């Protein structure tokens, strides 16, 4: 219930204005978003590199309504790729197609992505296309498959909570596409998605067992120790070595687990969001864990209270 409410509130422009304009809430969002500028993300990525982890930089933004905004977003991604190369940081980029104008037309959006993946390929880097709500799944997969036919510098994300995901995984594998497996962060109807946590987890493990032996380099993006343990066990049984896949986690979440996996010799990539449009991302993080919301509200009232 709380999760559904928070995901619904993530669409509220009034709440967005309120939360993003207050110093207190902006500072609290720093737990998940290191800063609004690319420089902050590059610094965070460098810190991850020092701790033995790679990174994926995500310039936050989604559902742009003008072509100019989509083109500006595209420019921010090519700029991020240039900075990563110039500064020798071990990082790639993650992006959302609605940030590149998917709502304005598939062809237009595909062209924006093409410009970014072409630059990534020239620089020997990689672009991960995030997966958004189910209204975008078909279009996202279509554009990613088109892009993958042109370059191996692109991959996408599969959400274990969707019933359709096994079929999507098989099609993407046939196209040679690298996949990041996640549980799924959006509010989806029971007609198309597993609701119970144990069903989502079971599907995550089922899909993980298809991905890891595929011979393609995939990512398991989860903070759930049970999913991670299941993957470690399965990889060991199948003689899949630690360099054949990576774990991914979000900036600021389960940093203890991130370090432990590095110490055990696993590859870990940290997803580092940056930019001014952090509100929907922040709300999804609150929705994932009620404790985050209570922490947030408690601090809000504490900071807002007048000094005695
Ligand atoms: C690198 C990365 C990329 C992602 N990309 C996408 C994407 O493209 N599309 C998409 O739909 N989803 C994406 N997600 C989000 C994902 O779908 C889940 O919503 C999110 O990862 C929480 O699920 P979990 O697997 O960590 O397991 P859960 O069962 O939700 O959590 C397991 C444990 O992790 C910790 N934890 C999880 N979330 C939080 C949090 N917000 N704050 C504090 N602790 C937390 C808690 O200790 C919790 O008990 C991504 C996640 C990661 C890590």
PDB file of N, CA and C and ligand atoms in Angstrom, residues 3 31-32 56 94-96 128-133 156-161 180-186 197 201 204 220-225 227 247-254 257 269-271 281-282 284-289 291-292, ligand 1:
ATOM      1  N   UNK A   3       4.024   1.461  -0.688  1.00  0.00           N
ATOM      2  CA  UNK A   3       4.845   1.484  -1.905  1.00  0.00           C
ATOM      3  C   UNK A   3       4.039   2.075  -3.063  1.00  0.00           C
ATOM      4  N   UNK A  31      21.832  11.382   0.034  1.00  0.00           N
ATOM      5  CA  UNK A  31      22.155   9.988   0.375  1.00  0.00           C
ATOM      6  C   UNK A  31      22.113   9.105  -0.885  1.00  0.00           C
ATOM      7  N   UNK A  32      21.209   9.443  -1.803  1.00  0.00           N
ATOM      8  CA  UNK A  32      21.037   8.612  -3.004  1.00  0.00           C
ATOM      9  C   UNK A  32      21.598   9.263  -4.266  1.00  0.00           C
ATOM     10  N   UNK A  56      28.339   3.408 -13.014  1.00  0.00           N
ATOM     11  CA  UNK A  56      27.528   3.749 -14.176  1.00  0.00           C
ATOM     12  C   UNK A  56      26.865   5.089 -13.855  1.00  0.00           C
ATOM     13  N   UNK A  94      24.217   5.055 -17.877  1.00  0.00           N
ATOM     14  CA  UNK A  94      22.868   4.473 -17.917  1.00  0.00           C
ATOM     15  C   UNK A  94      21.908   5.589 -18.266  1.00  0.00           C
ATOM     16  N   UNK A  95      20.893   5.275 -19.055  1.00  0.00           N
ATOM     17  CA  UNK A  95      19.941   6.336 -19.431  1.00  0.00           C
ATOM     18  C   UNK A  95      18.542   5.756 -19.629  1.00  0.00           C
ATOM     19  N   UNK A  96      17.578   6.672 -19.622  1.00  0.00           N
ATOM     20  CA  UNK A  96      16.186   6.266 -19.853  1.00  0.00           C
ATOM     21  C   UNK A  96      15.723   6.807 -21.192  1.00  0.00           C
ATOM     22  N   UNK A 128      23.935   1.664 -21.051  1.00  0.00           N
ATOM     23  CA  UNK A 128      22.876   0.794 -20.550  1.00  0.00           C
ATOM     24  C   UNK A 128      21.551   1.545 -20.626  1.00  0.00           C
ATOM     25  N   UNK A 129      20.596   0.937 -21.313  1.00  0.00           N
ATOM     26  CA  UNK A 129      19.273   1.553 -21.397  1.00  0.00           C
ATOM     27  C   UNK A 129      18.412   0.997 -20.259  1.00  0.00           C
ATOM     28  N   UNK A 130      18.082   1.853 -19.300  1.00  0.00           N
ATOM     29  CA  UNK A 130      17.253   1.441 -18.166  1.00  0.00           C
ATOM     30  C   UNK A 130      15.874   1.008 -18.661  1.00  0.00           C
ATOM     31  N   UNK A 131      15.184   0.229 -17.828  1.00  0.00           N
ATOM     32  CA  UNK A 131      13.810  -0.150 -18.178  1.00  0.00           C
ATOM     33  C   UNK A 131      12.841   0.639 -17.302  1.00  0.00           C
ATOM     34  N   UNK A 132      11.853   1.250 -17.945  1.00  0.00           N
ATOM     35  CA  UNK A 132      10.888   2.081 -17.214  1.00  0.00           C
ATOM     36  C   UNK A 132       9.582   1.306 -17.026  1.00  0.00           C
ATOM     37  N   UNK A 133       8.497   2.011 -16.766  1.00  0.00           N
ATOM     38  CA  UNK A 133       7.211   1.350 -16.540  1.00  0.00           C
ATOM     39  C   UNK A 133       6.762   0.562 -17.771  1.00  0.00           C
ATOM     40  N   UNK A 156      20.532  -3.548 -22.121  1.00  0.00           N
ATOM     41  CA  UNK A 156      19.342  -3.025 -21.453  1.00  0.00           C
ATOM     42  C   UNK A 156      19.080  -3.740 -20.124  1.00  0.00           C
ATOM     43  N   UNK A 157      17.847  -3.591 -19.643  1.00  0.00           N
ATOM     44  CA  UNK A 157      17.481  -4.072 -18.309  1.00  0.00           C
ATOM     45  C   UNK A 157      16.226  -4.934 -18.424  1.00  0.00           C
ATOM     46  N   UNK A 158      16.185  -5.994 -17.639  1.00  0.00           N
ATOM     47  CA  UNK A 158      14.989  -6.832 -17.561  1.00  0.00           C
ATOM     48  C   UNK A 158      14.505  -6.864 -16.114  1.00  0.00           C
ATOM     49  N   UNK A 159      13.189  -6.717 -15.956  1.00  0.00           N
ATOM     50  CA  UNK A 159      12.588  -6.659 -14.618  1.00  0.00           C
ATOM     51  C   UNK A 159      11.947  -8.005 -14.267  1.00  0.00           C
ATOM     52  N   UNK A 160      12.415  -8.609 -13.180  1.00  0.00           N
ATOM     53  CA  UNK A 160      11.930  -9.950 -12.815  1.00  0.00           C
ATOM     54  C   UNK A 160      10.457  -9.949 -12.432  1.00  0.00           C
ATOM     55  N   UNK A 161       9.880  -8.795 -12.065  1.00  0.00           N
ATOM     56  CA  UNK A 161       8.467  -8.807 -11.657  1.00  0.00           C
ATOM     57  C   UNK A 161       7.489  -8.938 -12.820  1.00  0.00           C
ATOM     58  N   UNK A 180      20.997  -6.272 -17.738  1.00  0.00           N
ATOM     59  CA  UNK A 180      21.045  -6.043 -16.280  1.00  0.00           C
ATOM     60  C   UNK A 180      19.721  -6.577 -15.736  1.00  0.00           C
ATOM     61  N   UNK A 181      19.812  -7.544 -14.832  1.00  0.00           N
ATOM     62  CA  UNK A 181      18.598  -8.108 -14.243  1.00  0.00           C
ATOM     63  C   UNK A 181      18.276  -7.379 -12.938  1.00  0.00           C
ATOM     64  N   UNK A 182      17.027  -6.880 -12.828  1.00  0.00           N
ATOM     65  CA  UNK A 182      16.577  -6.212 -11.590  1.00  0.00           C
ATOM     66  C   UNK A 182      15.235  -6.819 -11.180  1.00  0.00           C
ATOM     67  N   UNK A 183      14.791  -6.478  -9.964  1.00  0.00           N
ATOM     68  CA  UNK A 183      13.453  -6.947  -9.553  1.00  0.00           C
ATOM     69  C   UNK A 183      12.366  -6.099 -10.200  1.00  0.00           C
ATOM     70  N   UNK A 184      12.603  -4.777 -10.330  1.00  0.00           N
ATOM     71  CA  UNK A 184      11.596  -3.889 -10.931  1.00  0.00           C
ATOM     72  C   UNK A 184      11.122  -2.857  -9.927  1.00  0.00           C
ATOM     73  N   UNK A 185      11.041  -1.594 -10.361  1.00  0.00           N
ATOM     74  CA  UNK A 185      10.813  -0.493  -9.418  1.00  0.00           C
ATOM     75  C   UNK A 185       9.508   0.266  -9.620  1.00  0.00           C
ATOM     76  N   UNK A 186       8.665  -0.140 -10.576  1.00  0.00           N
ATOM     77  CA  UNK A 186       7.479   0.667 -10.893  1.00  0.00           C
ATOM     78  C   UNK A 186       6.205   0.001 -10.362  1.00  0.00           C
ATOM     79  N   UNK A 197       6.400 -10.876  -3.107  1.00  0.00           N
ATOM     80  CA  UNK A 197       7.852 -10.789  -3.097  1.00  0.00           C
ATOM     81  C   UNK A 197       8.504 -12.132  -3.448  1.00  0.00           C
ATOM     82  N   UNK A 201      11.162 -12.888  -6.426  1.00  0.00           N
ATOM     83  CA  UNK A 201      12.478 -13.462  -6.113  1.00  0.00           C
ATOM     84  C   UNK A 201      12.710 -14.760  -6.895  1.00  0.00           C
ATOM     85  N   UNK A 204      13.466 -13.912 -10.376  1.00  0.00           N
ATOM     86  CA  UNK A 204      14.817 -13.338 -10.471  1.00  0.00           C
ATOM     87  C   UNK A 204      15.840 -14.482 -10.565  1.00  0.00           C
ATOM     88  N   UNK A 220      23.834  -8.439 -12.435  1.00  0.00           N
ATOM     89  CA  UNK A 220      22.758  -8.737 -11.495  1.00  0.00           C
ATOM     90  C   UNK A 220      22.673  -7.545 -10.560  1.00  0.00           C
ATOM     91  N   UNK A 221      21.591  -6.775 -10.694  1.00  0.00           N
ATOM     92  CA  UNK A 221      21.492  -5.524  -9.937  1.00  0.00           C
ATOM     93  C   UNK A 221      20.504  -5.701  -8.804  1.00  0.00           C
ATOM     94  N   UNK A 222      21.023  -5.951  -7.630  1.00  0.00           N
ATOM     95  CA  UNK A 222      20.183  -6.182  -6.456  1.00  0.00           C
ATOM     96  C   UNK A 222      20.998  -5.946  -5.197  1.00  0.00           C
ATOM     97  N   UNK A 223      20.282  -5.558  -4.121  1.00  0.00           N
ATOM     98  CA  UNK A 223      20.927  -5.443  -2.806  1.00  0.00           C
ATOM     99  C   UNK A 223      20.483  -6.593  -1.911  1.00  0.00           C
ATOM    100  N   UNK A 224      19.760  -7.528  -2.494  1.00  0.00           N
ATOM    101  CA  UNK A 224      19.156  -8.597  -1.701  1.00  0.00           C
ATOM    102  C   UNK A 224      20.187  -9.723  -1.496  1.00  0.00           C
ATOM    103  N   UNK A 225      20.645  -9.911  -0.249  1.00  0.00           N
ATOM    104  CA  UNK A 225      21.680 -10.922   0.009  1.00  0.00           C
ATOM    105  C   UNK A 225      21.276 -12.316  -0.466  1.00  0.00           C
ATOM    106  N   UNK A 227      19.440 -13.082  -3.156  1.00  0.00           N
ATOM    107  CA  UNK A 227      19.635 -13.160  -4.612  1.00  0.00           C
ATOM    108  C   UNK A 227      21.133 -13.294  -4.920  1.00  0.00           C
ATOM    109  N   UNK A 247      27.976  -7.679 -10.258  1.00  0.00           N
ATOM    110  CA  UNK A 247      26.867  -7.233  -9.425  1.00  0.00           C
ATOM    111  C   UNK A 247      26.780  -5.719  -9.560  1.00  0.00           C
ATOM    112  N   UNK A 248      25.564  -5.209  -9.472  1.00  0.00           N
ATOM    113  CA  UNK A 248      25.386  -3.761  -9.498  1.00  0.00           C
ATOM    114  C   UNK A 248      24.505  -3.339  -8.326  1.00  0.00           C
ATOM    115  N   UNK A 249      24.862  -2.212  -7.738  1.00  0.00           N
ATOM    116  CA  UNK A 249      24.025  -1.655  -6.653  1.00  0.00           C
ATOM    117  C   UNK A 249      23.929  -0.152  -6.815  1.00  0.00           C
ATOM    118  N   UNK A 250      22.944   0.413  -6.138  1.00  0.00           N
ATOM    119  CA  UNK A 250      22.714   1.848  -6.247  1.00  0.00           C
ATOM    120  C   UNK A 250      23.618   2.609  -5.282  1.00  0.00           C
ATOM    121  N   UNK A 251      24.015   3.789  -5.706  1.00  0.00           N
ATOM    122  CA  UNK A 251      24.818   4.675  -4.866  1.00  0.00           C
ATOM    123  C   UNK A 251      24.126   4.873  -3.512  1.00  0.00           C
ATOM    124  N   UNK A 252      24.880   4.670  -2.446  1.00  0.00           N
ATOM    125  CA  UNK A 252      24.359   4.948  -1.104  1.00  0.00           C
ATOM    126  C   UNK A 252      23.567   3.813  -0.478  1.00  0.00           C
ATOM    127  N   UNK A 253      23.406   2.691  -1.181  1.00  0.00           N
ATOM    128  CA  UNK A 253      22.610   1.588  -0.618  1.00  0.00           C
ATOM    129  C   UNK A 253      23.484   0.355  -0.422  1.00  0.00           C
ATOM    130  N   UNK A 254      23.437  -0.189   0.766  1.00  0.00           N
ATOM    131  CA  UNK A 254      24.185  -1.401   1.156  1.00  0.00           C
ATOM    132  C   UNK A 254      25.662  -1.307   0.762  1.00  0.00           C
ATOM    133  N   UNK A 257      27.674  -4.271   1.813  1.00  0.00           N
ATOM    134  CA  UNK A 257      27.593  -5.446   0.928  1.00  0.00           C
ATOM    135  C   UNK A 257      28.473  -5.232  -0.318  1.00  0.00           C
ATOM    136  N   UNK A 269      29.577  -2.856  -9.680  1.00  0.00           N
ATOM    137  CA  UNK A 269      29.409  -1.544 -10.324  1.00  0.00           C
ATOM    138  C   UNK A 269      28.354  -0.755  -9.542  1.00  0.00           C
ATOM    139  N   UNK A 270      28.670   0.491  -9.262  1.00  0.00           N
ATOM    140  CA  UNK A 270      27.738   1.348  -8.509  1.00  0.00           C
ATOM    141  C   UNK A 270      27.056   2.309  -9.482  1.00  0.00           C
ATOM    142  N   UNK A 271      25.745   2.350  -9.381  1.00  0.00           N
ATOM    143  CA  UNK A 271      24.924   3.209 -10.248  1.00  0.00           C
ATOM    144  C   UNK A 271      24.863   4.580  -9.587  1.00  0.00           C
ATOM    145  N   UNK A 281      13.315   9.588  -9.025  1.00  0.00           N
ATOM    146  CA  UNK A 281      14.304   8.579  -8.606  1.00  0.00           C
ATOM    147  C   UNK A 281      14.277   8.456  -7.078  1.00  0.00           C
ATOM    148  N   UNK A 282      14.281   9.601  -6.409  1.00  0.00           N
ATOM    149  CA  UNK A 282      14.267   9.651  -4.945  1.00  0.00           C
ATOM    150  C   UNK A 282      13.005   8.962  -4.405  1.00  0.00           C
ATOM    151  N   UNK A 284      11.214   6.637  -5.825  1.00  0.00           N
ATOM    152  CA  UNK A 284      11.284   5.172  -6.017  1.00  0.00           C
ATOM    153  C   UNK A 284      12.159   4.542  -4.926  1.00  0.00           C
ATOM    154  N   UNK A 285      13.208   5.269  -4.515  1.00  0.00           N
ATOM    155  CA  UNK A 285      14.072   4.718  -3.453  1.00  0.00           C
ATOM    156  C   UNK A 285      13.317   4.700  -2.117  1.00  0.00           C
ATOM    157  N   UNK A 286      12.500   5.717  -1.863  1.00  0.00           N
ATOM    158  CA  UNK A 286      11.700   5.705  -0.628  1.00  0.00           C
ATOM    159  C   UNK A 286      10.702   4.556  -0.678  1.00  0.00           C
ATOM    160  N   UNK A 287      10.111   4.339  -1.851  1.00  0.00           N
ATOM    161  CA  UNK A 287       9.086   3.296  -1.997  1.00  0.00           C
ATOM    162  C   UNK A 287       9.658   1.903  -1.756  1.00  0.00           C
ATOM    163  N   UNK A 288      10.933   1.724  -2.072  1.00  0.00           N
ATOM    164  CA  UNK A 288      11.520   0.385  -1.938  1.00  0.00           C
ATOM    165  C   UNK A 288      11.689  -0.043  -0.496  1.00  0.00           C
ATOM    166  N   UNK A 289      11.780   0.944   0.388  1.00  0.00           N
ATOM    167  CA  UNK A 289      12.082   0.580   1.767  1.00  0.00           C
ATOM    168  C   UNK A 289      11.414   1.554   2.720  1.00  0.00           C
ATOM    169  N   UNK A 291      11.609   2.033   5.744  1.00  0.00           N
ATOM    170  CA  UNK A 291      12.521   2.653   6.714  1.00  0.00           C
ATOM    171  C   UNK A 291      13.095   3.952   6.159  1.00  0.00           C
ATOM    172  N   UNK A 292      13.294   4.029   4.845  1.00  0.00           N
ATOM    173  CA  UNK A 292      13.808   5.269   4.237  1.00  0.00           C
ATOM    174  C   UNK A 292      12.811   6.399   4.439  1.00  0.00           C
TER     175      UNK A 292
HETATM  176  C1  LIG B   1      22.123  -0.792 -10.476  1.00  0.00           C
HETATM  177  C2  LIG B   1      20.640  -0.818 -10.457  1.00  0.00           C
HETATM  178  C3  LIG B   1      19.937  -0.427 -11.575  1.00  0.00           C
HETATM  179  C4  LIG B   1      18.551  -0.480 -11.588  1.00  0.00           C
HETATM  180  N1  LIG B   1      17.876  -0.201 -12.746  1.00  0.00           N
HETATM  181  C5  LIG B   1      16.542  -0.364 -12.791  1.00  0.00           C
HETATM  182  C6  LIG B   1      15.818  -0.215 -13.982  1.00  0.00           C
HETATM  183  O1  LIG B   1      16.364   0.101 -15.037  1.00  0.00           O
HETATM  184  N2  LIG B   1      14.466  -0.407 -13.964  1.00  0.00           N
HETATM  185  C7  LIG B   1      13.808  -0.774 -12.805  1.00  0.00           C
HETATM  186  O2  LIG B   1      12.595  -0.971 -12.844  1.00  0.00           O
HETATM  187  N3  LIG B   1      14.480  -0.921 -11.651  1.00  0.00           N
HETATM  188  C8  LIG B   1      15.815  -0.722 -11.609  1.00  0.00           C
HETATM  189  N4  LIG B   1      16.483  -0.892 -10.425  1.00  0.00           N
HETATM  190  C9  LIG B   1      15.719  -0.994  -9.151  1.00  0.00           C
HETATM  191  C10 LIG B   1      15.281  -2.421  -8.838  1.00  0.00           C
HETATM  192  O3  LIG B   1      14.264  -2.811  -9.729  1.00  0.00           O
HETATM  193  C11 LIG B   1      14.754  -2.531  -7.401  1.00  0.00           C
HETATM  194  O4  LIG B   1      13.639  -1.683  -7.247  1.00  0.00           O
HETATM  195  C12 LIG B   1      15.762  -2.182  -6.332  1.00  0.00           C
HETATM  196  O5  LIG B   1      17.040  -2.628  -6.665  1.00  0.00           O
HETATM  197  C13 LIG B   1      15.377  -2.805  -4.972  1.00  0.00           C
HETATM  198  O6  LIG B   1      15.314  -4.187  -5.095  1.00  0.00           O
HETATM  199  P1  LIG B   1      16.442  -5.200  -4.535  1.00  0.00           P
HETATM  200  O7  LIG B   1      16.757  -6.151  -5.629  1.00  0.00           O
HETATM  201  O8  LIG B   1      17.596  -4.441  -4.022  1.00  0.00           O
HETATM  202  O9  LIG B   1      15.721  -6.058  -3.446  1.00  0.00           O
HETATM  203  P2  LIG B   1      14.774  -5.691  -2.231  1.00  0.00           P
HETATM  204  O10 LIG B   1      14.166  -6.984  -1.827  1.00  0.00           O
HETATM  205  O11 LIG B   1      13.882  -4.547  -2.557  1.00  0.00           O
HETATM  206  O12 LIG B   1      15.796  -5.196  -1.142  1.00  0.00           O
HETATM  207  C14 LIG B   1      16.753  -6.048  -0.536  1.00  0.00           C
HETATM  208  C15 LIG B   1      17.490  -5.265   0.544  1.00  0.00           C
HETATM  209  O13 LIG B   1      18.255  -4.221  -0.080  1.00  0.00           O
HETATM  210  C16 LIG B   1      18.214  -3.026   0.684  1.00  0.00           C
HETATM  211  N5  LIG B   1      17.510  -1.991  -0.094  1.00  0.00           N
HETATM  212  C17 LIG B   1      16.853  -2.152  -1.262  1.00  0.00           C
HETATM  213  N6  LIG B   1      16.385  -0.984  -1.714  1.00  0.00           N
HETATM  214  C18 LIG B   1      16.741  -0.057  -0.805  1.00  0.00           C
HETATM  215  C19 LIG B   1      16.563   1.339  -0.703  1.00  0.00           C
HETATM  216  N7  LIG B   1      15.917   2.035  -1.613  1.00  0.00           N
HETATM  217  N8  LIG B   1      17.098   1.972   0.380  1.00  0.00           N
HETATM  218  C20 LIG B   1      17.765   1.296   1.325  1.00  0.00           C
HETATM  219  N9  LIG B   1      17.977  -0.044   1.280  1.00  0.00           N
HETATM  220  C21 LIG B   1      17.474  -0.700   0.237  1.00  0.00           C
HETATM  221  C22 LIG B   1      17.470  -3.370   1.954  1.00  0.00           C
HETATM  222  O14 LIG B   1      18.423  -3.807   2.911  1.00  0.00           O
HETATM  223  C23 LIG B   1      16.582  -4.519   1.518  1.00  0.00           C
HETATM  224  O15 LIG B   1      16.188  -5.322   2.585  1.00  0.00           O
HETATM  225  C24 LIG B   1      17.861  -0.877 -10.415  1.00  0.00           C
HETATM  226  C25 LIG B   1      18.576  -1.298  -9.299  1.00  0.00           C
HETATM  227  C26 LIG B   1      19.935  -1.283  -9.300  1.00  0.00           C
HETATM  228  C27 LIG B   1      20.672  -1.770  -8.091  1.00  0.00           C
END
